[in-house]
């Protein structure tokens, strides 16, 4: 029997890679899409005819109930969120509603219409924030450092709570930063790859950035969506950290990206206080031994390969 999946956040980075993965496995894929004045289809343009779109919004409970009814899913992947940390200080309430309460809205829709559907929640390493141990694993206590991180902690615990209260198959993937040529342009990796390509092509002459000392554990989104799928194929629902086990500074990121096109980053990067955050997450480094051992999940793309892939992709896009 063909499996059916409902993906929220289908237009985003992860939604697009996950849709590709599920289509390649023969799933019928439904995507929750919110109304925008201009459709944002760049990430999924190549597969849009294979997806059945359902209009809805995480803030509109009825639309989610409707989406679960129409899609009759075996699996629900809740990827939608206000996902940019910096914006969460400017729009803390909207972030709390979409990234936090939105999870309960989605869980309620599943509980009411199809409680046997398997549910994936997109939790985040930002929940570890001001880290209390390194590396961070499933049992590491949370200490979020932004309205985004706080909302994700709520989304995480409500998912655990629905599993324990209603015996639903609900999993939380605690994913460390993952990137790709489809990453939103405001995130640091993509901001850098886009700027490096523009500088190389003579379209821009400097790159203004915030804190270069922060450290992140960056992986490739295409590898990480495989872990989401694996989490929903187990005998028992559980939570898993997904990471590379390597951490790099923003300065190292910039260095790899500029040197890939034969430039010295020090000639172009300017630190601008505008991009420094009110509270910083200084260090993220994940331990994903549990996912390696229980899910058999393995990483394929490493840090340098990822950065070069993103720079090459932006060079190709901007050269056209
Ligand atoms: P994106 O920002 O690329 O995508 C977010 C998606 O959510 C978009 O499709 C967006 O739609 C949708 N969305 C936002 N608000 C609503 C709403 N109110 N109702 C319905 N849809 C909405 O994020 P990513 O793909 O990078 O990340 C996917 C998930 O994983 C997010 O929850 C993110 O917080 C989480 N995460 C991501 C990590 C990463 O490194 N990428 C790390 C850990 C967790 P639209 O196109 O209309 O804006
Ligand atoms: P996050 O880990 O989800 O917040 O992902 P981001 O890619 O937005 O940021 C990663 C890190 O890069 C954070 O520590 C930021 O403070 C740091 N950073 C430094 N300069 C910039 C910048 O210009 N833009 C962004 N987005 N982040 C920056």
mmCIF file of C-alpha atoms and ligand atoms in Angstrom:
data_model
loop_
_atom_site.group_PDB
_atom_site.id
_atom_site.type_symbol
_atom_site.label_atom_id
_atom_site.label_comp_id
_atom_site.label_asym_id
_atom_site.label_seq_id
_atom_site.Cartn_x
_atom_site.Cartn_y
_atom_site.Cartn_z
ATOM 1 C CA UNK A 1 0.000 0.000 0.000
ATOM 2 C CA UNK A 2 1.274 3.465 -0.865
ATOM 3 C CA UNK A 3 2.195 5.374 2.282
ATOM 4 C CA UNK A 4 0.898 8.916 2.687
ATOM 5 C CA UNK A 5 2.836 11.721 4.360
ATOM 6 C CA UNK A 6 1.860 15.247 5.347
ATOM 7 C CA UNK A 7 4.723 17.765 5.522
ATOM 8 C CA UNK A 8 4.298 21.207 7.094
ATOM 9 C CA UNK A 9 6.987 23.677 6.002
ATOM 10 C CA UNK A 10 7.098 22.082 2.548
ATOM 11 C CA UNK A 11 8.419 25.295 0.915
ATOM 12 C CA UNK A 12 11.397 25.503 3.302
ATOM 13 C CA UNK A 13 14.841 23.966 3.048
ATOM 14 C CA UNK A 14 14.098 20.729 4.909
ATOM 15 C CA UNK A 15 10.577 20.350 3.496
ATOM 16 C CA UNK A 16 11.994 20.275 -0.021
ATOM 17 C CA UNK A 17 14.669 17.648 0.716
ATOM 18 C CA UNK A 18 12.239 15.527 2.711
ATOM 19 C CA UNK A 19 9.630 15.674 -0.064
ATOM 20 C CA UNK A 20 12.280 14.481 -2.557
ATOM 21 C CA UNK A 21 13.253 11.628 -0.236
ATOM 22 C CA UNK A 22 9.674 10.480 0.383
ATOM 23 C CA UNK A 23 8.756 10.704 -3.316
ATOM 24 C CA UNK A 24 11.806 8.573 -4.149
ATOM 25 C CA UNK A 25 10.471 5.977 -1.673
ATOM 26 C CA UNK A 26 7.082 5.926 -3.399
ATOM 27 C CA UNK A 27 5.110 7.988 -0.844
ATOM 28 C CA UNK A 28 2.160 10.137 -1.761
ATOM 29 C CA UNK A 29 3.256 13.528 -0.426
ATOM 30 C CA UNK A 30 0.906 16.247 0.833
ATOM 31 C CA UNK A 31 2.333 19.670 1.642
ATOM 32 C CA UNK A 32 0.750 22.256 3.925
ATOM 33 C CA UNK A 33 1.204 25.631 2.267
ATOM 34 C CA UNK A 34 0.209 28.983 3.709
ATOM 35 C CA UNK A 35 -1.222 31.762 1.636
ATOM 36 C CA UNK A 36 1.323 34.403 0.595
ATOM 37 C CA UNK A 37 0.838 37.344 -1.786
ATOM 38 C CA UNK A 38 3.516 35.783 -4.021
ATOM 39 C CA UNK A 39 3.936 31.980 -3.929
ATOM 40 C CA UNK A 40 7.370 30.963 -2.560
ATOM 41 C CA UNK A 41 8.125 27.864 -4.622
ATOM 42 C CA UNK A 42 11.860 28.143 -5.381
ATOM 43 C CA UNK A 43 12.893 25.084 -3.326
ATOM 44 C CA UNK A 44 10.182 22.794 -4.643
ATOM 45 C CA UNK A 45 9.584 24.077 -8.147
ATOM 46 C CA UNK A 46 11.176 20.922 -9.637
ATOM 47 C CA UNK A 47 8.769 18.583 -7.779
ATOM 48 C CA UNK A 48 5.657 20.726 -7.438
ATOM 49 C CA UNK A 49 3.625 18.579 -9.817
ATOM 50 C CA UNK A 50 4.251 15.497 -7.677
ATOM 51 C CA UNK A 51 3.030 17.101 -4.430
ATOM 52 C CA UNK A 52 -0.578 17.647 -3.408
ATOM 53 C CA UNK A 53 -0.748 21.029 -1.700
ATOM 54 C CA UNK A 54 -3.236 21.800 1.064
ATOM 55 C CA UNK A 55 -3.799 25.393 2.152
ATOM 56 C CA UNK A 56 -3.299 25.946 5.861
ATOM 57 C CA UNK A 57 -1.447 27.722 8.625
ATOM 58 C CA UNK A 58 -0.022 26.437 11.915
ATOM 59 C CA UNK A 59 -1.951 29.198 13.678
ATOM 60 C CA UNK A 60 -5.307 28.124 12.266
ATOM 61 C CA UNK A 61 -6.447 24.974 14.045
ATOM 62 C CA UNK A 62 -9.324 24.259 11.656
ATOM 63 C CA UNK A 63 -7.019 24.348 8.645
ATOM 64 C CA UNK A 64 -4.765 21.735 10.276
ATOM 65 C CA UNK A 65 -7.682 19.450 11.086
ATOM 66 C CA UNK A 66 -8.733 19.820 7.476
ATOM 67 C CA UNK A 67 -5.197 19.025 6.273
ATOM 68 C CA UNK A 68 -5.059 15.804 8.312
ATOM 69 C CA UNK A 69 -8.515 14.816 7.038
ATOM 70 C CA UNK A 70 -7.583 15.378 3.387
ATOM 71 C CA UNK A 71 -4.161 13.744 3.553
ATOM 72 C CA UNK A 72 -5.143 10.813 5.815
ATOM 73 C CA UNK A 73 -1.429 10.483 6.646
ATOM 74 C CA UNK A 74 0.599 7.536 7.875
ATOM 75 C CA UNK A 75 3.316 10.033 8.788
ATOM 76 C CA UNK A 76 3.226 13.742 9.685
ATOM 77 C CA UNK A 77 6.422 15.808 9.604
ATOM 78 C CA UNK A 78 5.988 19.127 11.416
ATOM 79 C CA UNK A 79 8.774 21.242 9.926
ATOM 80 C CA UNK A 80 6.971 24.603 9.756
ATOM 81 C CA UNK A 81 8.191 27.312 12.105
ATOM 82 C CA UNK A 82 9.485 30.857 12.331
ATOM 83 C CA UNK A 83 12.980 29.414 12.093
ATOM 84 C CA UNK A 84 15.381 32.384 12.201
ATOM 85 C CA UNK A 85 16.849 33.065 15.653
ATOM 86 C CA UNK A 86 17.607 36.763 15.029
ATOM 87 C CA UNK A 87 14.014 37.478 13.974
ATOM 88 C CA UNK A 88 12.745 35.864 17.163
ATOM 89 C CA UNK A 89 13.842 38.899 19.225
ATOM 90 C CA UNK A 90 12.029 41.236 16.839
ATOM 91 C CA UNK A 91 8.873 39.074 16.668
ATOM 92 C CA UNK A 92 8.917 37.090 19.932
ATOM 93 C CA UNK A 93 5.153 36.627 20.112
ATOM 94 C CA UNK A 94 4.743 35.505 16.499
ATOM 95 C CA UNK A 95 7.686 33.145 17.008
ATOM 96 C CA UNK A 96 6.102 31.732 20.167
ATOM 97 C CA UNK A 97 2.832 31.196 18.334
ATOM 98 C CA UNK A 98 4.192 29.470 15.210
ATOM 99 C CA UNK A 99 7.266 27.703 16.617
ATOM 100 C CA UNK A 100 5.723 26.808 19.990
ATOM 101 C CA UNK A 101 1.908 26.756 20.073
ATOM 102 C CA UNK A 102 1.830 25.722 16.393
ATOM 103 C CA UNK A 103 3.196 22.329 17.487
ATOM 104 C CA UNK A 104 0.243 21.802 19.840
ATOM 105 C CA UNK A 105 -2.159 22.842 17.080
ATOM 106 C CA UNK A 106 -0.633 20.206 14.792
ATOM 107 C CA UNK A 107 -0.559 17.516 17.489
ATOM 108 C CA UNK A 108 -4.198 18.233 18.336
ATOM 109 C CA UNK A 109 -5.196 17.893 14.688
ATOM 110 C CA UNK A 110 -3.470 14.502 14.526
ATOM 111 C CA UNK A 111 -4.916 13.375 17.874
ATOM 112 C CA UNK A 112 -8.466 14.288 16.842
ATOM 113 C CA UNK A 113 -8.432 12.998 13.268
ATOM 114 C CA UNK A 114 -5.780 10.283 12.965
ATOM 115 C CA UNK A 115 -4.104 9.472 16.296
ATOM 116 C CA UNK A 116 -2.345 6.416 14.888
ATOM 117 C CA UNK A 117 -0.362 8.572 12.421
ATOM 118 C CA UNK A 118 3.329 8.836 13.265
ATOM 119 C CA UNK A 119 4.469 12.366 14.136
ATOM 120 C CA UNK A 120 7.865 14.047 13.738
ATOM 121 C CA UNK A 121 8.666 17.334 15.464
ATOM 122 C CA UNK A 122 11.552 19.512 14.246
ATOM 123 C CA UNK A 123 13.324 20.249 17.519
ATOM 124 C CA UNK A 124 16.593 22.151 17.554
ATOM 125 C CA UNK A 125 20.064 22.282 19.106
ATOM 126 C CA UNK A 126 19.171 25.912 19.936
ATOM 127 C CA UNK A 127 17.338 24.368 22.926
ATOM 128 C CA UNK A 128 20.781 23.676 24.456
ATOM 129 C CA UNK A 129 21.656 27.392 24.127
ATOM 130 C CA UNK A 130 24.066 28.301 26.899
ATOM 131 C CA UNK A 131 25.261 24.733 27.016
ATOM 132 C CA UNK A 132 25.587 22.958 30.344
ATOM 133 C CA UNK A 133 27.638 20.079 28.919
ATOM 134 C CA UNK A 134 29.701 19.389 25.813
ATOM 135 C CA UNK A 135 29.080 17.555 23.579
ATOM 136 C CA UNK A 136 25.298 17.836 23.821
ATOM 137 C CA UNK A 137 23.195 14.671 23.735
ATOM 138 C CA UNK A 138 19.554 13.647 24.304
ATOM 139 C CA UNK A 139 19.889 13.878 28.105
ATOM 140 C CA UNK A 140 21.652 17.264 28.204
ATOM 141 C CA UNK A 141 19.445 19.822 30.040
ATOM 142 C CA UNK A 142 18.085 22.689 27.954
ATOM 143 C CA UNK A 143 19.064 26.349 28.473
ATOM 144 C CA UNK A 144 17.591 28.278 25.520
ATOM 145 C CA UNK A 145 19.050 31.696 24.733
ATOM 146 C CA UNK A 146 16.482 33.261 22.373
ATOM 147 C CA UNK A 147 12.705 33.462 22.011
ATOM 148 C CA UNK A 148 13.175 30.903 19.209
ATOM 149 C CA UNK A 149 15.008 28.509 21.530
ATOM 150 C CA UNK A 150 12.362 28.952 24.224
ATOM 151 C CA UNK A 151 9.550 28.223 21.727
ATOM 152 C CA UNK A 152 11.381 25.109 20.506
ATOM 153 C CA UNK A 153 11.698 23.829 24.091
ATOM 154 C CA UNK A 154 7.919 24.159 24.422
ATOM 155 C CA UNK A 155 7.412 22.331 21.095
ATOM 156 C CA UNK A 156 9.789 19.603 22.221
ATOM 157 C CA UNK A 157 8.097 18.947 25.560
ATOM 158 C CA UNK A 158 4.561 19.081 24.183
ATOM 159 C CA UNK A 159 5.586 16.381 21.691
ATOM 160 C CA UNK A 160 6.978 14.233 24.512
ATOM 161 C CA UNK A 161 3.811 14.957 26.497
ATOM 162 C CA UNK A 162 1.469 13.806 23.707
ATOM 163 C CA UNK A 163 3.505 10.614 23.410
ATOM 164 C CA UNK A 164 3.160 9.980 27.144
ATOM 165 C CA UNK A 165 -0.428 11.237 27.555
ATOM 166 C CA UNK A 166 -2.071 9.686 24.510
ATOM 167 C CA UNK A 167 0.387 6.945 23.596
ATOM 168 C CA UNK A 168 0.897 8.599 20.212
ATOM 169 C CA UNK A 169 3.932 7.699 18.100
ATOM 170 C CA UNK A 170 5.479 11.166 18.423
ATOM 171 C CA UNK A 171 9.220 11.766 17.982
ATOM 172 C CA UNK A 172 11.392 14.783 18.387
ATOM 173 C CA UNK A 173 14.532 15.124 16.293
ATOM 174 C CA UNK A 174 17.017 17.434 18.017
ATOM 175 C CA UNK A 175 18.796 18.547 14.882
ATOM 176 C CA UNK A 176 21.964 20.610 14.932
ATOM 177 C CA UNK A 177 22.410 23.287 12.239
ATOM 178 C CA UNK A 178 22.055 21.865 8.760
ATOM 179 C CA UNK A 179 22.577 23.771 5.572
ATOM 180 C CA UNK A 180 22.437 23.475 1.782
ATOM 181 C CA UNK A 181 22.153 25.614 -1.337
ATOM 182 C CA UNK A 182 18.449 25.904 -0.371
ATOM 183 C CA UNK A 183 19.149 27.419 3.071
ATOM 184 C CA UNK A 184 17.418 30.765 3.716
ATOM 185 C CA UNK A 185 19.652 33.642 2.627
ATOM 186 C CA UNK A 186 19.690 35.227 6.124
ATOM 187 C CA UNK A 187 21.388 32.249 7.832
ATOM 188 C CA UNK A 188 25.118 32.626 8.240
ATOM 189 C CA UNK A 189 26.294 29.838 5.896
ATOM 190 C CA UNK A 190 24.125 30.978 3.003
ATOM 191 C CA UNK A 191 24.795 34.658 3.679
ATOM 192 C CA UNK A 192 28.502 33.857 3.362
ATOM 193 C CA UNK A 193 28.232 31.607 0.281
ATOM 194 C CA UNK A 194 26.040 34.161 -1.499
ATOM 195 C CA UNK A 195 28.388 37.059 -0.601
ATOM 196 C CA UNK A 196 31.515 35.138 -1.643
ATOM 197 C CA UNK A 197 29.936 34.398 -5.026
ATOM 198 C CA UNK A 198 28.863 38.055 -5.447
ATOM 199 C CA UNK A 199 32.317 39.355 -4.482
ATOM 200 C CA UNK A 200 33.995 36.903 -6.859
ATOM 201 C CA UNK A 201 31.710 38.055 -9.678
ATOM 202 C CA UNK A 202 32.261 41.753 -8.887
ATOM 203 C CA UNK A 203 28.677 42.314 -7.709
ATOM 204 C CA UNK A 204 29.536 43.200 -4.085
ATOM 205 C CA UNK A 205 32.674 44.454 -2.340
ATOM 206 C CA UNK A 206 32.279 43.676 1.360
ATOM 207 C CA UNK A 207 30.515 41.318 3.743
ATOM 208 C CA UNK A 208 29.141 42.729 7.001
ATOM 209 C CA UNK A 209 28.820 40.162 9.788
ATOM 210 C CA UNK A 210 28.278 39.704 13.518
ATOM 211 C CA UNK A 211 30.106 37.457 15.990
ATOM 212 C CA UNK A 212 32.832 35.454 14.230
ATOM 213 C CA UNK A 213 33.786 33.456 17.330
ATOM 214 C CA UNK A 214 30.587 31.434 17.774
ATOM 215 C CA UNK A 215 30.947 27.720 17.024
ATOM 216 C CA UNK A 216 28.444 25.555 15.228
ATOM 217 C CA UNK A 217 28.081 21.881 14.331
ATOM 218 C CA UNK A 218 27.040 22.170 10.665
ATOM 219 C CA UNK A 219 25.789 19.271 8.532
ATOM 220 C CA UNK A 220 24.086 18.850 5.165
ATOM 221 C CA UNK A 221 20.248 19.062 5.104
ATOM 222 C CA UNK A 222 20.030 16.204 2.568
ATOM 223 C CA UNK A 223 21.637 13.866 5.146
ATOM 224 C CA UNK A 224 19.468 15.131 8.019
ATOM 225 C CA UNK A 225 16.067 14.489 6.414
ATOM 226 C CA UNK A 226 17.035 10.813 6.161
ATOM 227 C CA UNK A 227 17.260 10.769 9.966
ATOM 228 C CA UNK A 228 13.737 12.259 10.221
ATOM 229 C CA UNK A 229 12.359 9.435 8.108
ATOM 230 C CA UNK A 230 14.293 6.773 10.055
ATOM 231 C CA UNK A 231 12.856 8.073 13.355
ATOM 232 C CA UNK A 232 9.352 7.267 12.127
ATOM 233 C CA UNK A 233 10.257 3.701 11.012
ATOM 234 C CA UNK A 234 11.174 2.309 14.462
ATOM 235 C CA UNK A 235 9.206 -0.019 16.764
ATOM 236 C CA UNK A 236 8.972 2.682 19.424
ATOM 237 C CA UNK A 237 8.866 6.488 19.255
ATOM 238 C CA UNK A 238 11.893 8.229 20.776
ATOM 239 C CA UNK A 239 13.953 11.435 20.564
ATOM 240 C CA UNK A 240 17.333 11.648 18.849
ATOM 241 C CA UNK A 241 20.183 14.134 18.439
ATOM 242 C CA UNK A 242 21.369 14.504 14.834
ATOM 243 C CA UNK A 243 24.746 16.182 14.352
ATOM 244 C CA UNK A 244 28.180 15.786 12.780
ATOM 245 C CA UNK A 245 30.235 15.671 15.979
ATOM 246 C CA UNK A 246 32.483 18.469 14.665
ATOM 247 C CA UNK A 247 32.344 22.144 15.532
ATOM 248 C CA UNK A 248 33.744 25.130 13.612
ATOM 249 C CA UNK A 249 33.864 28.880 14.221
ATOM 250 C CA UNK A 250 32.128 31.358 11.940
ATOM 251 C CA UNK A 251 35.658 32.563 11.110
ATOM 252 C CA UNK A 252 36.575 29.084 9.855
ATOM 253 C CA UNK A 253 33.414 29.045 7.734
ATOM 254 C CA UNK A 254 34.337 32.378 6.178
ATOM 255 C CA UNK A 255 37.934 31.241 5.630
ATOM 256 C CA UNK A 256 36.916 28.038 3.794
ATOM 257 C CA UNK A 257 34.343 29.865 1.652
ATOM 258 C CA UNK A 258 36.618 32.719 0.530
ATOM 259 C CA UNK A 259 39.678 30.544 -0.053
ATOM 260 C CA UNK A 260 37.569 28.215 -2.236
ATOM 261 C CA UNK A 261 37.419 31.042 -4.814
ATOM 262 C CA UNK A 262 41.013 32.186 -4.226
ATOM 263 C CA UNK A 263 40.215 35.203 -1.999
ATOM 264 C CA UNK A 264 41.404 36.233 1.490
ATOM 265 C CA UNK A 265 38.407 36.800 3.785
ATOM 266 C CA UNK A 266 40.260 39.485 5.763
ATOM 267 C CA UNK A 267 40.103 41.768 2.706
ATOM 268 C CA UNK A 268 36.270 41.712 2.648
ATOM 269 C CA UNK A 269 34.688 40.873 6.016
ATOM 270 C CA UNK A 270 33.633 43.791 8.258
ATOM 271 C CA UNK A 271 32.226 43.186 11.743
ATOM 272 C CA UNK A 272 29.009 45.164 12.192
ATOM 273 C CA UNK A 273 27.327 45.375 15.622
ATOM 274 C CA UNK A 274 23.961 45.284 13.850
ATOM 275 C CA UNK A 275 24.428 41.530 13.376
ATOM 276 C CA UNK A 276 25.512 40.808 16.960
ATOM 277 C CA UNK A 277 22.683 39.192 18.963
ATOM 278 C CA UNK A 278 21.340 40.243 22.387
ATOM 279 C CA UNK A 279 22.323 36.805 23.736
ATOM 280 C CA UNK A 280 24.588 34.373 21.916
ATOM 281 C CA UNK A 281 24.828 30.606 21.719
ATOM 282 C CA UNK A 282 28.622 30.352 21.853
ATOM 283 C CA UNK A 283 29.173 26.673 21.207
ATOM 284 C CA UNK A 284 27.153 23.813 19.749
ATOM 285 C CA UNK A 285 28.615 20.340 19.350
ATOM 286 C CA UNK A 286 26.403 17.283 19.149
ATOM 287 C CA UNK A 287 26.876 13.662 20.121
ATOM 288 C CA UNK A 288 24.656 11.536 17.868
ATOM 289 C CA UNK A 289 25.838 8.098 18.988
ATOM 290 C CA UNK A 290 22.242 7.079 19.796
ATOM 291 C CA UNK A 291 21.092 7.837 16.222
ATOM 292 C CA UNK A 292 24.124 6.049 14.776
ATOM 293 C CA UNK A 293 23.494 2.947 16.857
ATOM 294 C CA UNK A 294 19.685 2.737 16.970
ATOM 295 C CA UNK A 295 18.702 4.252 13.611
ATOM 296 C CA UNK A 296 21.809 3.244 11.676
ATOM 297 C CA UNK A 297 22.005 6.881 10.531
ATOM 298 C CA UNK A 298 25.313 8.017 9.052
ATOM 299 C CA UNK A 299 26.544 11.351 7.799
ATOM 300 C CA UNK A 300 27.688 11.605 4.182
ATOM 301 C CA UNK A 301 28.699 15.231 3.546
ATOM 302 C CA UNK A 302 31.395 16.876 5.707
ATOM 303 C CA UNK A 303 31.923 20.568 6.612
ATOM 304 C CA UNK A 304 34.332 21.645 3.864
ATOM 305 C CA UNK A 305 32.436 19.786 1.160
ATOM 306 C CA UNK A 306 29.213 21.463 2.325
ATOM 307 C CA UNK A 307 30.654 24.993 2.255
ATOM 308 C CA UNK A 308 32.179 24.456 -1.195
ATOM 309 C CA UNK A 309 28.901 22.996 -2.499
ATOM 310 C CA UNK A 310 27.049 26.124 -1.331
ATOM 311 C CA UNK A 311 29.584 28.561 -2.811
ATOM 312 C CA UNK A 312 29.608 26.677 -6.139
ATOM 313 C CA UNK A 313 25.825 26.681 -6.247
ATOM 314 C CA UNK A 314 25.603 30.441 -5.599
ATOM 315 C CA UNK A 315 28.310 31.099 -8.200
ATOM 316 C CA UNK A 316 26.338 29.115 -10.759
ATOM 317 C CA UNK A 317 23.042 30.813 -9.870
ATOM 318 C CA UNK A 318 24.480 34.341 -9.962
ATOM 319 C CA UNK A 319 26.448 33.741 -13.170
ATOM 320 C CA UNK A 320 23.219 33.078 -15.081
HETATM 321 P P1 LIG B 1 12.735 27.174 6.750
HETATM 322 O O1 LIG B 1 12.729 28.506 7.408
HETATM 323 O O2 LIG B 1 13.498 27.002 5.479
HETATM 324 O O3 LIG B 1 11.237 26.714 6.479
HETATM 325 C C1 LIG B 1 10.205 27.011 7.374
HETATM 326 C C2 LIG B 1 8.884 26.612 6.755
HETATM 327 O O4 LIG B 1 7.834 26.886 7.688
HETATM 328 C C3 LIG B 1 8.510 27.355 5.471
HETATM 329 O O5 LIG B 1 7.942 26.435 4.569
HETATM 330 C C4 LIG B 1 7.467 28.346 5.937
HETATM 331 O O6 LIG B 1 6.544 28.718 4.951
HETATM 332 C C5 LIG B 1 6.762 27.516 6.998
HETATM 333 N N1 LIG B 1 5.968 28.300 7.934
HETATM 334 C C6 LIG B 1 6.396 29.303 8.742
HETATM 335 N N2 LIG B 1 5.372 29.761 9.508
HETATM 336 C C7 LIG B 1 4.286 29.023 9.175
HETATM 337 C C8 LIG B 1 2.947 29.004 9.607
HETATM 338 N N3 LIG B 1 2.499 29.847 10.537
HETATM 339 N N4 LIG B 1 2.086 28.105 9.054
HETATM 340 C C9 LIG B 1 2.516 27.238 8.114
HETATM 341 N N5 LIG B 1 3.779 27.213 7.651
HETATM 342 C C10 LIG B 1 4.657 28.093 8.174
HETATM 343 O O7 LIG B 1 13.265 26.130 7.850
HETATM 344 P P2 LIG B 1 14.163 24.806 7.655
HETATM 345 O O8 LIG B 1 13.631 24.021 6.517
HETATM 346 O O9 LIG B 1 15.600 25.162 7.713
HETATM 347 O O10 LIG B 1 13.865 24.050 9.028
HETATM 348 C C11 LIG B 1 12.746 23.169 9.160
HETATM 349 C C12 LIG B 1 12.400 23.038 10.630
HETATM 350 O O11 LIG B 1 13.505 22.534 11.356
HETATM 351 C C13 LIG B 1 12.019 24.361 11.303
HETATM 352 O O12 LIG B 1 11.029 24.069 12.274
HETATM 353 C C14 LIG B 1 13.308 24.783 11.988
HETATM 354 O O13 LIG B 1 13.052 25.638 13.080
HETATM 355 C C15 LIG B 1 13.845 23.432 12.417
HETATM 356 N N6 LIG B 1 15.274 23.338 12.574
HETATM 357 C C16 LIG B 1 16.087 23.716 11.552
HETATM 358 C C17 LIG B 1 17.451 23.607 11.677
HETATM 359 C C18 LIG B 1 18.354 23.988 10.566
HETATM 360 O O14 LIG B 1 19.569 24.070 10.804
HETATM 361 N N7 LIG B 1 17.877 24.178 9.355
HETATM 362 C C19 LIG B 1 18.068 23.071 12.925
HETATM 363 C C20 LIG B 1 17.094 22.600 13.878
HETATM 364 C C21 LIG B 1 15.757 22.751 13.714
HETATM 365 P P3 LIG B 1 6.754 30.024 3.984
HETATM 366 O O15 LIG B 1 7.564 29.536 2.820
HETATM 367 O O16 LIG B 1 5.366 30.389 3.665
HETATM 368 O O17 LIG B 1 7.492 31.048 4.817
HETATM 369 P P1 LIG B 2 21.481 29.721 14.337
HETATM 370 O O1 LIG B 2 22.528 28.876 14.946
HETATM 371 O O2 LIG B 2 20.182 29.006 14.145
HETATM 372 O O3 LIG B 2 21.282 31.027 14.998
HETATM 373 O O4 LIG B 2 21.963 29.957 12.810
HETATM 374 P P2 LIG B 2 22.561 31.232 12.051
HETATM 375 O O5 LIG B 2 23.143 30.718 10.788
HETATM 376 O O6 LIG B 2 21.564 32.331 11.946
HETATM 377 O O7 LIG B 2 23.728 31.755 13.016
HETATM 378 C C1 LIG B 2 24.822 30.947 13.374
HETATM 379 C C2 LIG B 2 25.833 31.760 14.156
HETATM 380 O O8 LIG B 2 26.443 32.718 13.279
HETATM 381 C C3 LIG B 2 25.279 32.574 15.334
HETATM 382 O O9 LIG B 2 26.159 32.403 16.431
HETATM 383 C C4 LIG B 2 25.344 34.026 14.856
HETATM 384 O O10 LIG B 2 25.544 34.987 15.892
HETATM 385 C C5 LIG B 2 26.592 33.951 13.970
HETATM 386 N N1 LIG B 2 26.688 35.049 12.993
HETATM 387 C C6 LIG B 2 27.714 35.921 12.866
HETATM 388 N N2 LIG B 2 27.456 36.815 11.911
HETATM 389 C C7 LIG B 2 26.233 36.511 11.413
HETATM 390 C C8 LIG B 2 25.429 37.101 10.394
HETATM 391 O O11 LIG B 2 25.789 38.080 9.758
HETATM 392 N N3 LIG B 2 24.219 36.505 10.151
HETATM 393 C C9 LIG B 2 23.793 35.396 10.845
HETATM 394 N N4 LIG B 2 22.625 34.839 10.538
HETATM 395 N N5 LIG B 2 24.541 34.843 11.827
HETATM 396 C C10 LIG B 2 25.749 35.389 12.114
#
